[in-house]
Amino acid sequence: MRIAIFSDIHANLEALDAVLADAESQSCDSYICLGDVVGYNASPAECLEKVKAMGCPVVKGNHDQDCGHDTSLEMMNPTAAEALLWTREQLNPEQRQWLARLRMVRQIHDFTVVHSTLDQPTSWNYVTNKFDAMANFSYQVTPVCFYGHTHVPRVFIRGSRVQEVPAESIVIEPDQKYFINTGSVGQPRDGDWRASYCIYDLDHNMVIFRRVEYDIKTAQKKIIDAGLPESLADRIEVGR
Ligand code: ZN
């Protein structure tokens, strides 16, 4: 069994299509989405309908939460808030309800998925170093957990101590715990513009990191044409 695990699509349909095509070419037979289907980019309804139609497990991201509900966006940075207000207008009530009903944490086979972190999934904290990862590990009951939210691929391992290793293909060893960030499909922030996702090969106990080129020019043109902030079109090109 080869599962494609992807996060932070952020309404980038071109990136999502490229990831799904790559996953198919890599013989993936099932799919999991770690949330933030919408927000920032210009194709929220299309991305939502595509993920919904796949019928795969999905957990809720903070942008999904803010689009599903009429939460206050005061605390959000102004560009993200502007995109969220625009996104709410693009979605019909049924689509917003689908977002609102997503679960925070799910266990699939013998691993867990969450958007931000297991210790406080609704606080939307960012796990960017081993100290943040330690807090998560104390709540992680499965050997492997996948997460998103930071848009940066990372691998934390807890053996006798917690360490971060490069986000490259790894073998899952027994007696260790793994907290793995798949990176972002639609808005990577590690300086690489290409869409990021992971394949979990359960038969070989391997996690494989993938980077996929996509039609970024079309994604950028849609952002500009929609009247969204131009900085959102600029940032996907530099991967920040
Ligand atoms: Zn996100």
Short mmCIF file of C-alpha atoms and ligand atoms in Angstrom, two decimals:
data_model
loop_
_atom_site.label_atom_id
_atom_site.label_comp_id
_atom_site.label_asym_id
_atom_site.label_seq_id
_atom_site.Cartn_x
_atom_site.Cartn_y
_atom_site.Cartn_z
CA MET A 1 0.00 0.00 0.00
CA ARG A 2 1.35 3.41 -1.04
CA ILE A 3 -0.44 6.41 0.45
CA ALA A 4 0.01 9.94 -0.91
CA ILE A 5 -0.12 12.35 2.05
CA PHE A 6 -0.44 16.03 1.19
CA SER A 7 -1.08 19.27 3.06
CA ASP A 8 -1.66 23.00 2.63
CA ILE A 9 -3.08 22.97 -0.90
CA HIS A 10 -4.27 26.52 -0.26
CA ALA A 11 -6.53 26.75 -3.30
CA ASN A 12 -3.68 26.15 -5.76
CA LEU A 13 -5.42 23.88 -8.28
CA GLU A 14 -2.45 23.67 -10.67
CA ALA A 15 -0.21 22.42 -7.85
CA LEU A 16 -2.85 19.97 -6.61
CA ASP A 17 -3.38 18.50 -10.09
CA ALA A 18 0.37 18.06 -10.54
CA VAL A 19 0.70 16.31 -7.16
CA LEU A 20 -2.20 13.96 -7.89
CA ALA A 21 -0.75 13.10 -11.31
CA ASP A 22 2.65 12.45 -9.73
CA ALA A 23 1.09 10.29 -7.00
CA GLU A 24 -0.65 8.22 -9.65
CA SER A 25 2.59 7.80 -11.60
CA GLN A 26 4.19 6.66 -8.32
CA SER A 27 1.53 3.92 -7.94
CA CYS A 28 -0.17 5.48 -4.92
CA ASP A 29 -3.42 3.69 -4.14
CA SER A 30 -4.84 5.95 -1.46
CA TYR A 31 -4.73 9.55 -0.32
CA ILE A 32 -4.81 11.64 2.86
CA CYS A 33 -5.15 15.41 3.13
CA LEU A 34 -3.71 17.24 6.16
CA GLY A 35 -5.83 20.38 5.82
CA ASP A 36 -5.70 23.98 4.64
CA VAL A 37 -7.46 23.05 1.41
CA VAL A 38 -8.36 26.73 0.93
CA GLY A 39 -6.88 30.20 1.62
CA TYR A 40 -4.25 32.38 -0.16
CA ASN A 41 -4.62 31.22 -3.78
CA ALA A 42 -7.35 31.55 -6.38
CA SER A 43 -9.11 28.17 -6.77
CA PRO A 44 -10.74 27.38 -3.40
CA ALA A 45 -14.00 25.86 -4.68
CA GLU A 46 -12.26 23.73 -7.32
CA CYS A 47 -9.71 22.37 -4.84
CA LEU A 48 -12.37 21.71 -2.20
CA GLU A 49 -14.60 19.82 -4.64
CA LYS A 50 -11.65 17.78 -5.90
CA VAL A 51 -10.55 16.73 -2.41
CA LYS A 52 -14.16 16.10 -1.33
CA ALA A 53 -14.79 13.89 -4.39
CA MET A 54 -11.70 11.82 -3.56
CA GLY A 55 -13.48 10.72 -0.39
CA CYS A 56 -10.16 10.41 1.43
CA PRO A 57 -9.47 11.23 5.09
CA VAL A 58 -9.04 14.99 5.62
CA VAL A 59 -8.18 16.87 8.80
CA LYS A 60 -8.97 20.51 9.45
CA GLY A 61 -6.48 23.35 9.00
CA ASN A 62 -6.72 26.84 10.45
CA HIS A 63 -7.75 28.33 7.09
CA ASP A 64 -10.44 25.64 6.75
CA GLN A 65 -11.63 26.61 10.22
CA ASP A 66 -11.70 30.31 9.36
CA CYS A 67 -13.57 29.69 6.09
CA GLY A 68 -16.00 27.20 7.56
CA HIS A 69 -16.97 29.58 10.35
CA ASP A 70 -17.37 33.34 10.54
CA THR A 71 -14.46 33.64 12.93
CA SER A 72 -12.85 37.00 13.59
CA LEU A 73 -9.76 37.50 11.41
CA GLU A 74 -8.32 40.30 13.56
CA MET A 75 -5.35 38.22 14.71
CA MET A 76 -4.47 37.08 11.19
CA ASN A 77 -1.90 38.87 9.03
CA PRO A 78 -3.69 41.34 6.70
CA THR A 79 -2.82 39.58 3.43
CA ALA A 80 -4.05 36.19 4.66
CA ALA A 81 -7.18 37.84 6.08
CA GLU A 82 -7.93 39.58 2.78
CA ALA A 83 -7.60 36.26 0.94
CA LEU A 84 -9.82 34.55 3.52
CA LEU A 85 -12.61 37.11 3.17
CA TRP A 86 -12.41 36.65 -0.61
CA THR A 87 -12.41 32.86 -0.18
CA ARG A 88 -15.55 32.90 1.98
CA GLU A 89 -17.36 34.65 -0.88
CA GLN A 90 -16.25 32.02 -3.39
CA LEU A 91 -17.69 29.10 -1.41
CA ASN A 92 -21.34 28.11 -1.15
CA PRO A 93 -22.91 27.25 2.24
CA GLU A 94 -22.53 23.51 1.62
CA GLN A 95 -18.80 23.89 0.89
CA ARG A 96 -18.27 26.02 3.98
CA GLN A 97 -20.11 23.45 6.06
CA TRP A 98 -17.90 20.68 4.69
CA LEU A 99 -14.87 22.65 5.94
CA ALA A 100 -16.49 23.34 9.31
CA ARG A 101 -17.18 19.65 9.88
CA LEU A 102 -13.65 18.38 9.28
CA ARG A 103 -12.06 16.61 12.24
CA MET A 104 -8.90 17.87 13.95
CA VAL A 105 -7.07 14.56 14.35
CA ARG A 106 -7.49 11.18 12.69
CA GLN A 107 -5.90 7.80 13.11
CA ILE A 108 -5.50 5.78 9.92
CA HIS A 109 -4.09 2.23 9.97
CA ASP A 110 -1.44 2.57 12.72
CA PHE A 111 -0.53 6.22 12.21
CA THR A 112 -1.98 9.62 13.05
CA VAL A 113 -2.56 12.79 11.04
CA VAL A 114 -3.06 16.36 12.28
CA HIS A 115 -2.71 19.81 10.72
CA SER A 116 -0.63 21.55 13.39
CA THR A 117 0.30 19.53 16.49
CA LEU A 118 -1.16 16.81 18.70
CA ASP A 119 -0.59 18.50 22.07
CA GLN A 120 -2.95 21.40 21.25
CA PRO A 121 -4.51 20.84 17.83
CA THR A 122 -6.85 23.83 18.10
CA SER A 123 -4.12 26.31 19.10
CA TRP A 124 -2.48 26.04 15.65
CA ASN A 125 1.05 26.11 17.03
CA TYR A 126 3.95 25.74 14.60
CA VAL A 127 6.39 22.87 15.06
CA THR A 128 9.67 24.19 13.66
CA ASN A 129 12.29 22.74 16.02
CA LYS A 130 12.90 19.72 18.22
CA PHE A 131 11.60 21.46 21.34
CA ASP A 132 8.21 22.00 19.71
CA ALA A 133 8.37 18.39 18.50
CA MET A 134 8.98 17.12 22.06
CA ALA A 135 5.63 18.53 23.20
CA ASN A 136 3.92 16.78 20.32
CA PHE A 137 5.64 13.43 20.97
CA SER A 138 4.23 13.28 24.51
CA TYR A 139 0.75 13.13 22.95
CA GLN A 140 1.65 10.85 20.05
CA VAL A 141 0.49 7.28 20.69
CA THR A 142 1.26 5.90 17.23
CA PRO A 143 4.80 5.31 15.88
CA VAL A 144 4.24 7.76 13.01
CA CYS A 145 2.35 11.05 12.77
CA PHE A 146 2.14 13.35 9.74
CA TYR A 147 1.50 17.07 10.02
CA GLY A 148 1.56 20.29 7.96
CA HIS A 149 0.90 23.96 8.82
CA THR A 150 4.48 25.30 8.60
CA HIS A 151 4.75 24.61 4.83
CA VAL A 152 8.29 23.30 5.40
CA PRO A 153 9.11 19.58 5.03
CA ARG A 154 10.70 18.26 8.23
CA VAL A 155 11.38 14.97 10.02
CA PHE A 156 11.63 14.63 13.79
CA ILE A 157 12.56 11.31 15.37
CA ARG A 158 12.22 10.33 19.02
CA GLY A 159 14.50 7.48 20.00
CA SER A 160 16.56 7.85 23.17
CA ARG A 161 16.35 11.61 22.44
CA VAL A 162 14.51 13.87 19.97
CA GLN A 163 16.41 14.88 16.85
CA GLU A 164 15.67 16.47 13.51
CA VAL A 165 16.99 14.74 10.39
CA PRO A 166 16.92 16.00 6.77
CA ALA A 167 13.53 15.74 5.07
CA GLU A 168 14.58 13.00 2.71
CA SER A 169 13.26 9.50 2.14
CA ILE A 170 13.52 7.53 5.37
CA VAL A 171 12.92 4.01 6.64
CA ILE A 172 10.59 3.81 9.64
CA GLU A 173 12.46 1.82 12.29
CA PRO A 174 10.70 0.02 15.15
CA ASP A 175 10.98 1.44 18.69
CA GLN A 176 11.17 5.02 17.44
CA LYS A 177 8.53 7.69 16.92
CA TYR A 178 8.34 9.91 13.87
CA PHE A 179 6.70 13.33 13.44
CA ILE A 180 6.83 14.18 9.77
CA ASN A 181 5.88 17.38 7.94
CA THR A 182 4.98 16.74 4.31
CA GLY A 183 5.58 20.36 3.26
CA SER A 184 2.98 22.30 1.28
CA VAL A 185 1.31 21.58 -2.07
CA GLY A 186 0.20 25.10 -2.89
CA GLN A 187 2.53 27.49 -1.05
CA PRO A 188 5.91 25.97 -0.07
CA ARG A 189 8.05 28.10 2.27
CA ASP A 190 11.41 26.36 2.16
CA GLY A 191 12.74 28.32 -0.81
CA ASP A 192 11.72 25.67 -3.36
CA TRP A 193 8.66 26.64 -5.42
CA ARG A 194 7.77 23.06 -6.40
CA ALA A 195 4.78 21.37 -4.75
CA SER A 196 5.74 19.11 -1.83
CA TYR A 197 4.12 15.91 -0.55
CA CYS A 198 5.00 12.50 0.92
CA ILE A 199 4.37 8.90 -0.02
CA TYR A 200 4.05 6.46 2.88
CA ASP A 201 4.90 2.97 1.61
CA LEU A 202 3.44 0.71 4.29
CA ASP A 203 4.80 -2.51 2.74
CA HIS A 204 8.39 -1.27 2.86
CA ASN A 205 8.06 0.97 5.95
CA MET A 206 9.32 3.92 3.97
CA VAL A 207 8.39 7.59 3.75
CA ILE A 208 9.38 9.20 0.45
CA PHE A 209 9.47 13.00 -0.04
CA ARG A 210 8.41 14.23 -3.48
CA ARG A 211 8.76 17.66 -5.19
CA VAL A 212 6.65 18.32 -8.27
CA GLU A 213 6.81 21.11 -10.85
CA TYR A 214 3.48 22.59 -11.85
CA ASP A 215 1.98 25.30 -14.07
CA ILE A 216 2.84 28.17 -11.74
CA LYS A 217 2.22 30.86 -14.40
CA THR A 218 -1.46 29.92 -14.60
CA ALA A 219 -1.76 29.84 -10.80
CA GLN A 220 -0.19 33.32 -10.60
CA LYS A 221 -2.41 34.73 -13.36
CA LYS A 222 -5.53 33.48 -11.55
CA ILE A 223 -4.40 35.23 -8.33
CA ILE A 224 -3.93 38.55 -10.17
CA ASP A 225 -7.17 38.19 -12.18
CA ALA A 226 -9.13 37.47 -8.98
CA GLY A 227 -7.92 40.76 -7.47
CA LEU A 228 -6.10 38.98 -4.64
CA PRO A 229 -2.94 40.64 -3.22
CA GLU A 230 -0.11 40.49 -5.79
CA SER A 231 2.32 39.43 -3.07
CA LEU A 232 0.52 36.07 -3.04
CA ALA A 233 1.45 35.53 -6.70
CA ASP A 234 5.06 36.60 -6.00
CA ARG A 235 5.62 34.35 -3.00
CA ILE A 236 4.70 31.06 -4.66
CA GLU A 237 7.45 31.69 -7.23
CA VAL A 238 10.15 32.05 -4.58
CA GLY A 239 8.72 29.45 -2.23
CA ARG A 240 8.42 31.76 0.78
ZN ZN B 1 -1.27 26.49 5.64
#
